[in-house]
mmCIF file of C-alpha atoms in Angstrom:
data_model
loop_
_atom_site.group_PDB
_atom_site.id
_atom_site.type_symbol
_atom_site.label_atom_id
_atom_site.label_comp_id
_atom_site.label_asym_id
_atom_site.label_seq_id
_atom_site.Cartn_x
_atom_site.Cartn_y
_atom_site.Cartn_z
ATOM 1 C CA MET A 9 -42.780 -10.447 83.962
ATOM 2 C CA GLN A 10 -41.204 -7.405 82.264
ATOM 3 C CA PRO A 11 -42.412 -3.896 83.136
ATOM 4 C CA ARG A 12 -44.373 -2.270 80.301
ATOM 5 C CA ILE A 13 -43.304 1.310 80.903
ATOM 6 C CA PRO A 14 -40.116 1.251 78.701
ATOM 7 C CA LEU A 15 -42.073 -0.277 75.811
ATOM 8 C CA VAL A 16 -44.798 2.352 76.127
ATOM 9 C CA GLY A 17 -42.144 5.113 76.079
ATOM 10 C CA THR A 18 -40.544 3.666 72.919
ATOM 11 C CA VAL A 19 -43.895 3.337 71.154
ATOM 12 C CA LEU A 20 -44.833 6.878 72.173
ATOM 13 C CA ALA A 21 -41.510 8.311 70.889
ATOM 14 C CA GLY A 22 -41.954 6.482 67.572
ATOM 15 C CA ALA A 23 -45.523 7.743 67.238
ATOM 16 C CA LEU A 24 -44.449 11.335 67.905
ATOM 17 C CA LEU A 25 -41.662 11.134 65.290
ATOM 18 C CA THR A 26 -44.030 9.631 62.710
ATOM 19 C CA ALA A 27 -46.669 12.275 63.418
ATOM 20 C CA SER A 28 -44.189 15.132 63.153
ATOM 21 C CA LEU A 29 -42.840 13.866 59.815
ATOM 22 C CA ALA A 30 -46.351 13.310 58.498
ATOM 23 C CA ALA A 31 -47.323 16.865 59.457
ATOM 24 C CA SER A 32 -44.219 18.319 57.819
ATOM 25 C CA PRO A 33 -42.595 15.887 55.338
ATOM 26 C CA THR A 34 -40.055 18.527 54.294
ATOM 27 C CA ALA A 35 -38.839 19.131 57.842
ATOM 28 C CA LEU A 36 -35.677 17.128 57.263
ATOM 29 C CA ALA A 37 -35.127 18.441 53.726
ATOM 30 C CA ALA A 38 -35.467 22.067 54.807
ATOM 31 C CA SER A 39 -32.942 21.734 57.596
ATOM 32 C CA SER A 40 -30.298 24.466 57.611
ATOM 33 C CA ALA A 41 -27.668 22.034 58.882
ATOM 34 C CA PRO A 42 -24.547 21.902 56.673
ATOM 35 C CA ALA A 43 -24.163 18.984 54.299
ATOM 36 C CA PRO A 44 -22.066 16.116 55.620
ATOM 37 C CA ALA A 45 -18.403 16.367 54.646
ATOM 38 C CA VAL A 46 -18.758 13.110 52.689
ATOM 39 C CA LEU A 47 -20.729 15.046 50.043
ATOM 40 C CA LEU A 48 -18.140 17.801 49.539
ATOM 41 C CA SER A 49 -16.435 17.851 46.149
ATOM 42 C CA PRO A 50 -13.681 20.021 44.703
ATOM 43 C CA ALA A 51 -15.499 20.120 41.326
ATOM 44 C CA GLY A 52 -15.539 23.709 40.133
ATOM 45 C CA CYS A 53 -13.178 26.667 39.852
ATOM 46 C CA TRP A 54 -10.715 27.899 42.455
ATOM 47 C CA ASN A 55 -8.402 30.838 43.021
ATOM 48 C CA ALA A 56 -5.353 29.372 44.679
ATOM 49 C CA ARG A 57 -1.908 30.143 46.019
ATOM 50 C CA ALA A 58 0.821 27.605 45.317
ATOM 51 C CA THR A 59 4.069 27.472 47.247
ATOM 52 C CA GLU A 60 6.663 25.119 45.820
ATOM 53 C CA GLY A 61 10.064 24.440 47.335
ATOM 54 C CA ASP A 62 11.999 27.661 47.919
ATOM 55 C CA MET A 63 10.207 29.604 45.156
ATOM 56 C CA PRO A 64 7.982 32.562 46.055
ATOM 57 C CA PRO A 65 4.224 31.819 46.277
ATOM 58 C CA ALA A 66 2.320 32.027 42.985
ATOM 59 C CA ASP A 67 -1.338 32.849 42.414
ATOM 60 C CA VAL A 68 -2.895 30.238 40.131
ATOM 61 C CA LYS A 69 -6.337 29.115 39.033
ATOM 62 C CA LEU A 70 -7.585 25.546 39.176
ATOM 63 C CA GLU A 71 -10.609 23.929 37.618
ATOM 64 C CA PHE A 72 -11.618 20.500 38.894
ATOM 65 C CA ARG A 73 -14.007 19.189 36.253
ATOM 66 C CA THR A 74 -16.777 16.654 36.771
ATOM 67 C CA ASP A 75 -15.061 14.296 34.286
ATOM 68 C CA ARG A 76 -12.232 14.137 36.892
ATOM 69 C CA SER A 77 -9.792 16.199 34.837
ATOM 70 C CA VAL A 78 -7.981 19.234 36.266
ATOM 71 C CA GLU A 79 -6.700 22.355 34.564
ATOM 72 C CA LEU A 80 -4.133 24.600 36.228
ATOM 73 C CA ILE A 81 -3.590 28.102 34.884
ATOM 74 C CA GLY A 82 -0.271 29.508 36.016
ATOM 75 C CA PRO A 83 0.401 33.021 37.234
ATOM 76 C CA PRO A 84 0.176 35.803 34.647
ATOM 77 C CA ASP A 85 3.271 37.153 32.935
ATOM 78 C CA GLU A 86 3.934 40.859 32.274
ATOM 79 C CA ASN A 87 1.374 40.776 29.400
ATOM 80 C CA GLY A 88 -1.347 39.131 31.487
ATOM 81 C CA ASN A 89 -0.934 35.729 29.820
ATOM 82 C CA PRO A 90 -0.326 32.663 31.995
ATOM 83 C CA TYR A 91 3.270 31.470 32.218
ATOM 84 C CA PHE A 92 1.933 27.941 31.686
ATOM 85 C CA VAL A 93 -1.208 25.836 31.557
ATOM 86 C CA GLY A 94 -1.142 22.425 33.187
ATOM 87 C CA HIS A 95 -3.418 19.408 33.094
ATOM 88 C CA GLY A 96 -4.065 16.396 35.267
ATOM 89 C CA THR A 97 -6.664 14.247 36.948
ATOM 90 C CA TRP A 98 -8.367 14.117 40.342
ATOM 91 C CA THR A 99 -9.949 11.389 42.434
ATOM 92 C CA PRO A 100 -12.446 11.955 45.260
ATOM 93 C CA GLY A 101 -11.932 10.504 48.723
ATOM 94 C CA TRP A 102 -13.904 10.352 51.959
ATOM 95 C CA SER A 103 -15.009 13.298 54.056
ATOM 96 C CA GLY A 104 -13.917 15.972 51.597
ATOM 97 C CA SER A 105 -10.505 14.501 50.815
ATOM 98 C CA PHE A 106 -9.254 14.173 47.253
ATOM 99 C CA ARG A 107 -6.064 13.451 45.343
ATOM 100 C CA PHE A 108 -4.867 15.115 42.166
ATOM 101 C CA THR A 109 -1.943 15.189 39.780
ATOM 102 C CA ILE A 110 -0.806 18.068 37.578
ATOM 103 C CA GLU A 111 1.750 18.242 34.777
ATOM 104 C CA HIS A 112 2.860 21.598 33.337
ATOM 105 C CA PRO A 113 5.748 23.047 31.349
ATOM 106 C CA LEU A 114 8.506 24.641 33.402
ATOM 107 C CA PRO A 115 8.422 28.428 33.121
ATOM 108 C CA GLY A 116 11.816 30.024 32.429
ATOM 109 C CA GLY A 117 15.076 28.205 32.984
ATOM 110 C CA PRO A 118 15.862 24.943 31.222
ATOM 111 C CA PRO A 119 12.961 23.470 29.221
ATOM 112 C CA GLY A 120 11.099 20.621 30.838
ATOM 113 C CA GLU A 121 8.033 19.606 32.754
ATOM 114 C CA ALA A 122 6.916 19.667 36.395
ATOM 115 C CA ARG A 123 4.839 16.732 37.644
ATOM 116 C CA SER A 124 3.042 17.129 40.964
ATOM 117 C CA ALA A 125 0.970 14.722 43.063
ATOM 118 C CA LEU A 126 -1.049 16.227 45.907
ATOM 119 C CA ASN A 127 -3.466 15.148 48.612
ATOM 120 C CA GLY A 128 -6.185 17.707 49.237
ATOM 121 C CA LYS A 129 -8.812 18.267 51.882
ATOM 122 C CA LEU A 130 -11.833 20.544 51.725
ATOM 123 C CA SER A 131 -12.243 22.467 54.958
ATOM 124 C CA SER A 132 -15.647 23.649 53.686
ATOM 125 C CA SER A 133 -17.444 23.800 50.352
ATOM 126 C CA LYS A 134 -15.462 27.009 49.674
ATOM 127 C CA ALA A 135 -11.893 26.250 50.801
ATOM 128 C CA PHE A 136 -9.233 23.559 50.503
ATOM 129 C CA THR A 137 -5.598 22.870 51.286
ATOM 130 C CA ALA A 138 -3.398 20.378 49.437
ATOM 131 C CA ASN A 139 0.134 19.133 50.053
ATOM 132 C CA GLY A 140 2.398 16.988 47.935
ATOM 133 C CA ARG A 141 5.595 16.656 45.963
ATOM 134 C CA THR A 142 6.801 17.899 42.591
ATOM 135 C CA HIS A 143 9.393 16.194 40.398
ATOM 136 C CA TYR A 144 11.092 17.943 37.482
ATOM 137 C CA PHE A 145 11.829 16.286 34.147
ATOM 138 C CA TYR A 146 14.130 18.285 31.895
ATOM 139 C CA ASP A 147 14.299 17.961 28.117
ATOM 140 C CA ASP A 148 18.015 17.022 28.333
ATOM 141 C CA GLY A 149 17.053 13.829 30.217
ATOM 142 C CA THR A 150 17.992 14.977 33.725
ATOM 143 C CA THR A 151 15.580 15.083 36.633
ATOM 144 C CA GLY A 152 15.202 17.137 39.796
ATOM 145 C CA GLY A 153 13.286 17.110 43.017
ATOM 146 C CA PRO A 154 11.243 16.171 44.707
ATOM 147 C CA SER A 155 10.272 19.472 46.236
ATOM 148 C CA SER A 156 7.335 20.048 48.526
ATOM 149 C CA ILE A 157 4.272 21.886 47.255
ATOM 150 C CA THR A 158 1.346 23.383 49.155
ATOM 151 C CA ILE A 159 -1.758 24.821 47.521
ATOM 152 C CA THR A 160 -4.571 26.655 49.308
ATOM 153 C CA GLY A 161 -7.678 27.561 47.392
ATOM 154 C CA THR A 162 -10.954 29.444 47.652
ATOM 155 C CA ARG A 163 -13.906 28.652 45.422
ATOM 156 C CA ALA A 164 -14.471 31.053 42.527
ATOM 157 C CA SER A 165 -16.981 31.310 39.733
ATOM 158 C CA CYS A 166 -16.032 29.616 36.474
ATOM 159 C CA SER A 167 -15.868 32.145 33.676
#
């Protein structure tokens, strides 16, 4: 014969949980606990700093759109206009990870295009870091790279 005490304790715990949820059905919804990392998304606008190869860091803006496209606005020139605008795509991953690619014209120097592939990770809903590689494709048919690239970003309002 099994003792009944553990069963009574389980039934009592279940009854208390049911009663507390019935008394306050929004108790779980109103919790101030942070959202699980699985729900984090880079969708939105970001102020970021990009460091590529041996070049000095550059302040850029990124917009990860809900249609999974990305726009990169390069650092401003002496007139306040961006040196370049790049485009790409992004794919979400688990626990705040994501992958994105960017292609943009090369500023200055020989004409061509930079193509970067990066793996990113949100450290919160307001910050991310991404690392990857950039390859260079010049209009004369030559190539360069890869060089390493790191981007850190903080969420900004889209304007």
